[in-house]
Amino acid sequence: MDVLYALLLQPFVFMAQEPLIFAETVVKGLMAGVLYSLVALGFVLIFKASGVFNFAQGTLALFAALTLVGLMEKMGDGLPKAAIVVIAIVATIGVMILLAMIVERFVLRPLVNQELIILFMATLGLSYVLEGVGDLTWGSDVKVLDIGLPDGVFDIGGVYVEQLDVVAAIVAGSMVTVLAIFFNKTRIGRALRAVADDHQAALSVGISLQQIWVIVWSVAGMVALVAGVMWGSKSGVQFSLSLIALKALPVLILGGFTSIPGAIVGGLIIGLGEKVVEVFWYDVHGGAVENWFAYMLALVFLMFRPQGLFGDKIIERV
Amino acid sequence: MKLKSLAILAASAAVLATSVTVTPASAYEYMVPQLVYRTGPYAPNGIPLANGFIDYMNMLNERDGGINGVKVKVVECETAYNTKVSVECYENLKNEGDSGALVFNPHSTGVTYALIPKATSDEIPILSMGYGRTSAADGTVFPYIFNFPTTYWSQASAFIKYIGDREGGMDKLKGKKIALVYHNSAYGKEPIKTLEVLGEKYGYELMLLPVDHPGQEQKATWLQVRRGKPDWVFMWGWGVMNQVAIKEAAGIRFPMDKFIGVWWSGSENDVAPAGEAANGYLAGTMHAPGSDFAAIDAIKKYVYAKGNGAGEESRVGEVLYNRGMLEAVFTAEAINNAVNIHGTKEIRGKHVRDGLEALEMTEADFARIGLKGFMKPFKVTCEDHEGGGPVAIQQWNAKDGKWVMVSDWIEPMKDIIRTLVKEDAAAFAKENNITPRNCG
């Protein structure tokens, strides 16, 4: 009986008794969800355009953030900080585009029309290569990333909200809007979707597979840069940043691998759910269930809706 | 084609012959393996630890010709903080060189646990300095495992004494609430029992908040802190978990001078990302921070000035660098002891074990080494492999960008800790059919 009370009733009593904490949990959960979504977005982009699950997306975020902070350090104090930040961001975007071209030329092009599992394995290898290159080029130290984002806390009637999280939410919202327009309203966007549906059919109507892959990997690289900046500003840029990809997996399962809005909604559900369960069901589980809960939720979704909330419906014809 | 093959074969043979004949027979060396993690999520901490160790040994080789005239060969094996890989490294290195592995520094509590039976059976000592299995402090049950100069349990008790002092007396701890934010691993769980036992004695409430590896996301944990309103927060963290925790603590405006990290949560890496917000954060330590020591001057002179430093010279003297250096100091002293005890320079791991067990570091010894005032003297014995357990508290000064000692050396609650050590060691001995040694 006590167990049932602790499981089914007590958490809601706590929520009612501690409305400020509950409000803060909801806000922080949603904010964390936005950060998960930022990582998940990169996965969705590449999956949408190529059907490949890009295992290296987390490492792309690390690599982009490492490049940005590394370039800023290299430039020293000779220029005004704003100029350093702008130059470093532009240069990093350039590096990510170059990387996309290298990936297309040396990883993807030789594997056209191969099984998707082979492409997946290639991204696994790419992840290790990028980690190594990042390590060798910029070192393994914790690097403080300061591009001038606000670092304080808003106190809204006793509810603390980190300013950086608010910025992340605004950035993620803007990115989703831009990407949605890009995919649905532009010629390149439609070409990307065509390539995702069928490589050979897209080729037959004159779409350049190579060009599309470079574009999509470049865009994914820029999304990775944003994710890397947001996460790196919180914890410093370091190797463990690549592990944030693990946070994106349940988000993708929930939102669907092919839906940009799905990545956002999935992130918000995971973020909110894991925080509320961790905080208000603490007496039942004793803590450290954030990761477990996200995957558990994803598992439940897989059982009842394998394509996720917004994913393309899976139709198998015999 | 045939001619070309023959030419290649001949050239290869010539190169091989040259390499065999030209390379002189290597002299007897002391082989000291290092399980390091210069890659992976914990690399930012693993690198300074490894650098401090190898720089000190290189300095001894350059300045003194090694230890007692025998050069020290440090062989690193990259583990990426992975227990399975670490065990493979151990197996690959244990018989390396003429001396075989003289002592292992696992640099991980999980790896230390895994190596306890292997190292004991292979007669190679493990030096888990300030980490690992706390009850290995009982030398009667763990003859090859050393965790001096202090352990997690001693540190936990020192923290309680420190906050008792800050609160105005141990009796003032009654009714207080302490949250332990810990890495959800064997390492992070080490202090729980001690804190629970002390909680029963002093009447404080303990709140346990585990954080899963790697600890990149901790919002829920710190919401729990906000909800539970603890008077003090202790942290047993490692790697990115530390940086995120300090940042999150600042985010909920938890007072930094009531937030104490274990000595593995108190390096420059841990406070840097939080910037000014980390000012006042406290951490345990077993040695002094900084580079104002003759031994460090010697490292700069004999290693860095010759371009042989393992890392950047500007980072020599950081907390984790100094800790790696301290491991090397104790390893060198133990080897020296082993040579003196056994009267031969050709020693093996089992001899170094005797050297470790005879280790007594007095103020004069620290002064001789060039580390005057670096830490409190201690003595290891056959029965006590912890050697005393003094702990100090250091505080981060964000403005100056350095750690400052803010307490005297705190003696742990030896009566309680030693009882817990004995109980746990006895349970281990029973479980593994070990007959404790008689230390006389």
Tab-separated table of C-alpha atoms in Angstrom, chain A residues 95-260:
chain	number	residue	atom	x	y	z
A	95	VAL	CA	35.620	24.211	-41.495
A	96	MET	CA	32.292	22.394	-41.131
A	97	ILE	CA	31.518	22.909	-44.836
A	98	LEU	CA	34.979	21.633	-45.730
A	99	LEU	CA	34.407	18.657	-43.474
A	100	ALA	CA	31.091	17.976	-45.220
A	101	MET	CA	32.895	17.940	-48.561
A	102	ILE	CA	35.538	15.572	-47.233
A	103	VAL	CA	32.908	13.266	-45.768
A	104	GLU	CA	30.978	13.227	-49.035
A	105	ARG	CA	34.091	12.563	-51.106
A	106	PHE	CA	35.835	9.969	-48.962
A	107	VAL	CA	33.087	8.351	-46.879
A	108	LEU	CA	29.738	8.610	-48.635
A	109	ARG	CA	30.556	8.638	-52.350
A	110	PRO	CA	32.304	5.259	-52.323
A	111	LEU	CA	29.301	3.810	-50.505
A	112	VAL	CA	26.457	4.987	-52.767
A	113	ASN	CA	23.723	2.349	-53.011
A	114	GLN	CA	25.249	0.278	-50.252
A	115	GLU	CA	23.133	-1.077	-47.413
A	116	LEU	CA	22.226	1.568	-44.843
A	117	ILE	CA	23.932	-0.423	-42.113
A	118	ILE	CA	27.205	0.025	-44.010
A	119	LEU	CA	26.697	3.774	-44.137
A	120	PHE	CA	25.887	3.707	-40.428
A	121	MET	CA	29.123	1.842	-39.725
A	122	ALA	CA	30.980	4.417	-41.792
A	123	THR	CA	29.624	7.211	-39.579
A	124	LEU	CA	30.732	5.186	-36.550
A	125	GLY	CA	34.254	5.163	-37.951
A	126	LEU	CA	33.986	8.837	-38.796
A	127	SER	CA	33.119	9.553	-35.182
A	128	TYR	CA	36.387	8.010	-33.988
A	129	VAL	CA	38.387	9.806	-36.659
A	130	LEU	CA	36.882	13.177	-35.733
A	131	GLU	CA	37.537	12.583	-32.053
A	132	GLY	CA	41.145	11.813	-32.802
A	133	VAL	CA	41.612	14.765	-35.144
A	134	GLY	CA	39.977	17.110	-32.606
A	135	ASP	CA	42.204	15.741	-29.859
A	136	LEU	CA	45.384	16.069	-31.895
A	137	THR	CA	44.563	19.526	-33.212
A	138	TRP	CA	43.140	21.237	-30.170
A	139	GLY	CA	44.139	19.061	-27.209
A	140	SER	CA	42.071	17.382	-24.501
A	141	ASP	CA	41.903	20.141	-21.924
A	142	VAL	CA	38.645	21.604	-20.734
A	143	LYS	CA	38.242	24.784	-22.773
A	144	VAL	CA	36.166	27.650	-21.502
A	145	LEU	CA	33.856	28.854	-24.246
A	146	ASP	CA	32.791	32.448	-23.873
A	147	ILE	CA	31.223	34.014	-26.921
A	148	GLY	CA	29.354	36.579	-24.877
A	149	LEU	CA	26.178	34.608	-24.209
A	150	PRO	CA	24.406	35.666	-21.002
A	151	ASP	CA	25.434	33.582	-18.017
A	152	GLY	CA	23.170	34.753	-15.221
A	153	VAL	CA	19.908	33.575	-13.720
A	154	PHE	CA	16.448	35.137	-14.033
A	155	ASP	CA	14.512	35.118	-10.790
A	156	ILE	CA	10.877	35.076	-11.849
A	157	GLY	CA	8.868	35.115	-8.642
A	158	GLY	CA	11.184	32.622	-6.985
A	159	VAL	CA	11.569	30.426	-10.061
A	160	TYR	CA	15.170	30.401	-11.300
A	161	VAL	CA	15.711	30.242	-15.031
A	162	GLU	CA	19.173	30.291	-16.539
A	163	GLN	CA	19.595	32.984	-19.153
A	164	LEU	CA	21.661	30.670	-21.327
A	165	ASP	CA	18.743	28.235	-21.491
A	166	VAL	CA	16.438	31.011	-22.640
A	167	VAL	CA	18.904	31.903	-25.399
A	168	ALA	CA	19.102	28.217	-26.379
A	169	ALA	CA	15.310	28.066	-26.610
A	170	ILE	CA	15.172	31.140	-28.836
A	171	VAL	CA	17.983	29.838	-31.048
A	172	ALA	CA	16.395	26.396	-31.347
A	173	GLY	CA	13.023	27.903	-32.219
A	174	SER	CA	14.574	30.090	-34.890
A	175	MET	CA	16.534	27.199	-36.321
A	176	VAL	CA	13.488	24.999	-36.584
A	177	THR	CA	11.610	27.726	-38.398
A	178	VAL	CA	14.433	28.326	-40.848
A	179	LEU	CA	14.979	24.622	-41.453
A	180	ALA	CA	11.272	23.968	-41.931
A	181	ILE	CA	11.128	26.725	-44.554
A	182	PHE	CA	14.332	25.424	-46.141
A	183	PHE	CA	13.009	21.884	-46.452
A	184	ASN	CA	9.490	22.721	-47.571
A	185	LYS	CA	9.734	25.913	-49.575
A	186	THR	CA	13.056	25.787	-51.383
A	187	ARG	CA	14.146	23.824	-54.430
A	188	ILE	CA	17.151	22.407	-52.584
A	189	GLY	CA	14.927	21.376	-49.719
A	190	ARG	CA	12.634	19.443	-52.042
A	191	ALA	CA	15.674	17.863	-53.674
A	192	LEU	CA	16.897	16.801	-50.239
A	193	ARG	CA	13.616	15.059	-49.583
A	194	ALA	CA	13.706	13.399	-52.978
A	195	VAL	CA	17.165	12.006	-52.272
A	196	ALA	CA	15.966	10.690	-48.944
A	197	ASP	CA	13.089	8.859	-50.597
A	198	ASP	CA	15.130	7.128	-53.280
A	199	HIS	CA	18.748	7.733	-54.297
A	200	GLN	CA	18.391	6.268	-57.768
A	201	ALA	CA	15.084	7.945	-58.572
A	202	ALA	CA	16.524	11.284	-57.501
A	203	LEU	CA	19.576	10.728	-59.685
A	204	SER	CA	17.370	9.834	-62.655
A	205	VAL	CA	15.643	13.231	-62.514
A	206	GLY	CA	18.937	15.078	-62.462
A	207	ILE	CA	19.443	15.727	-58.776
A	208	SER	CA	23.100	15.700	-57.855
A	209	LEU	CA	23.476	13.312	-54.973
A	210	GLN	CA	26.947	14.593	-54.180
A	211	GLN	CA	25.830	18.206	-54.010
A	212	ILE	CA	22.861	17.339	-51.816
A	213	TRP	CA	24.981	15.366	-49.393
A	214	VAL	CA	27.476	18.183	-49.074
A	215	ILE	CA	24.645	20.631	-48.379
A	216	VAL	CA	22.951	18.453	-45.805
A	217	TRP	CA	26.166	17.580	-43.982
A	218	SER	CA	27.103	21.263	-43.982
A	219	VAL	CA	23.749	22.212	-42.467
A	220	ALA	CA	24.072	19.379	-39.933
A	221	GLY	CA	27.546	20.678	-39.133
A	222	MET	CA	26.159	24.149	-38.451
A	223	VAL	CA	23.420	22.705	-36.250
A	224	ALA	CA	26.150	20.759	-34.462
A	225	LEU	CA	28.059	24.013	-33.973
A	226	VAL	CA	25.035	25.618	-32.313
A	227	ALA	CA	24.492	22.546	-30.108
A	228	GLY	CA	28.181	22.458	-29.249
A	229	VAL	CA	28.180	26.135	-28.321
A	230	MET	CA	25.122	25.810	-26.076
A	231	TRP	CA	26.366	22.692	-24.274
A	232	GLY	CA	29.985	23.832	-24.285
A	233	SER	CA	29.078	27.159	-22.695
A	234	LYS	CA	27.674	25.256	-19.746
A	235	SER	CA	30.333	22.650	-19.076
A	236	GLY	CA	33.340	23.866	-20.996
A	237	VAL	CA	34.287	22.271	-24.298
A	238	GLN	CA	35.684	18.814	-23.656
A	239	PHE	CA	35.543	15.281	-24.971
A	240	SER	CA	32.409	14.308	-23.046
A	241	LEU	CA	30.461	16.732	-25.215
A	242	SER	CA	30.364	14.002	-27.858
A	243	LEU	CA	28.310	11.867	-25.458
A	244	ILE	CA	25.361	14.258	-25.677
A	245	ALA	CA	24.397	12.232	-28.736
A	246	LEU	CA	23.171	9.609	-26.287
A	247	LYS	CA	20.628	12.136	-25.064
A	248	ALA	CA	19.330	12.629	-28.590
A	249	LEU	CA	18.515	8.974	-29.274
A	250	PRO	CA	15.346	8.716	-27.180
A	251	VAL	CA	14.319	12.113	-28.493
A	252	LEU	CA	14.546	10.786	-32.046
A	253	ILE	CA	12.629	7.638	-31.239
A	254	LEU	CA	9.910	9.736	-29.686
A	255	GLY	CA	9.728	12.485	-32.269
A	256	GLY	CA	10.498	10.432	-35.337
A	257	PHE	CA	13.735	10.285	-37.272
A	258	THR	CA	12.421	12.330	-40.169
A	259	SER	CA	10.563	15.161	-38.486
A	260	ILE	CA	12.126	18.474	-37.522
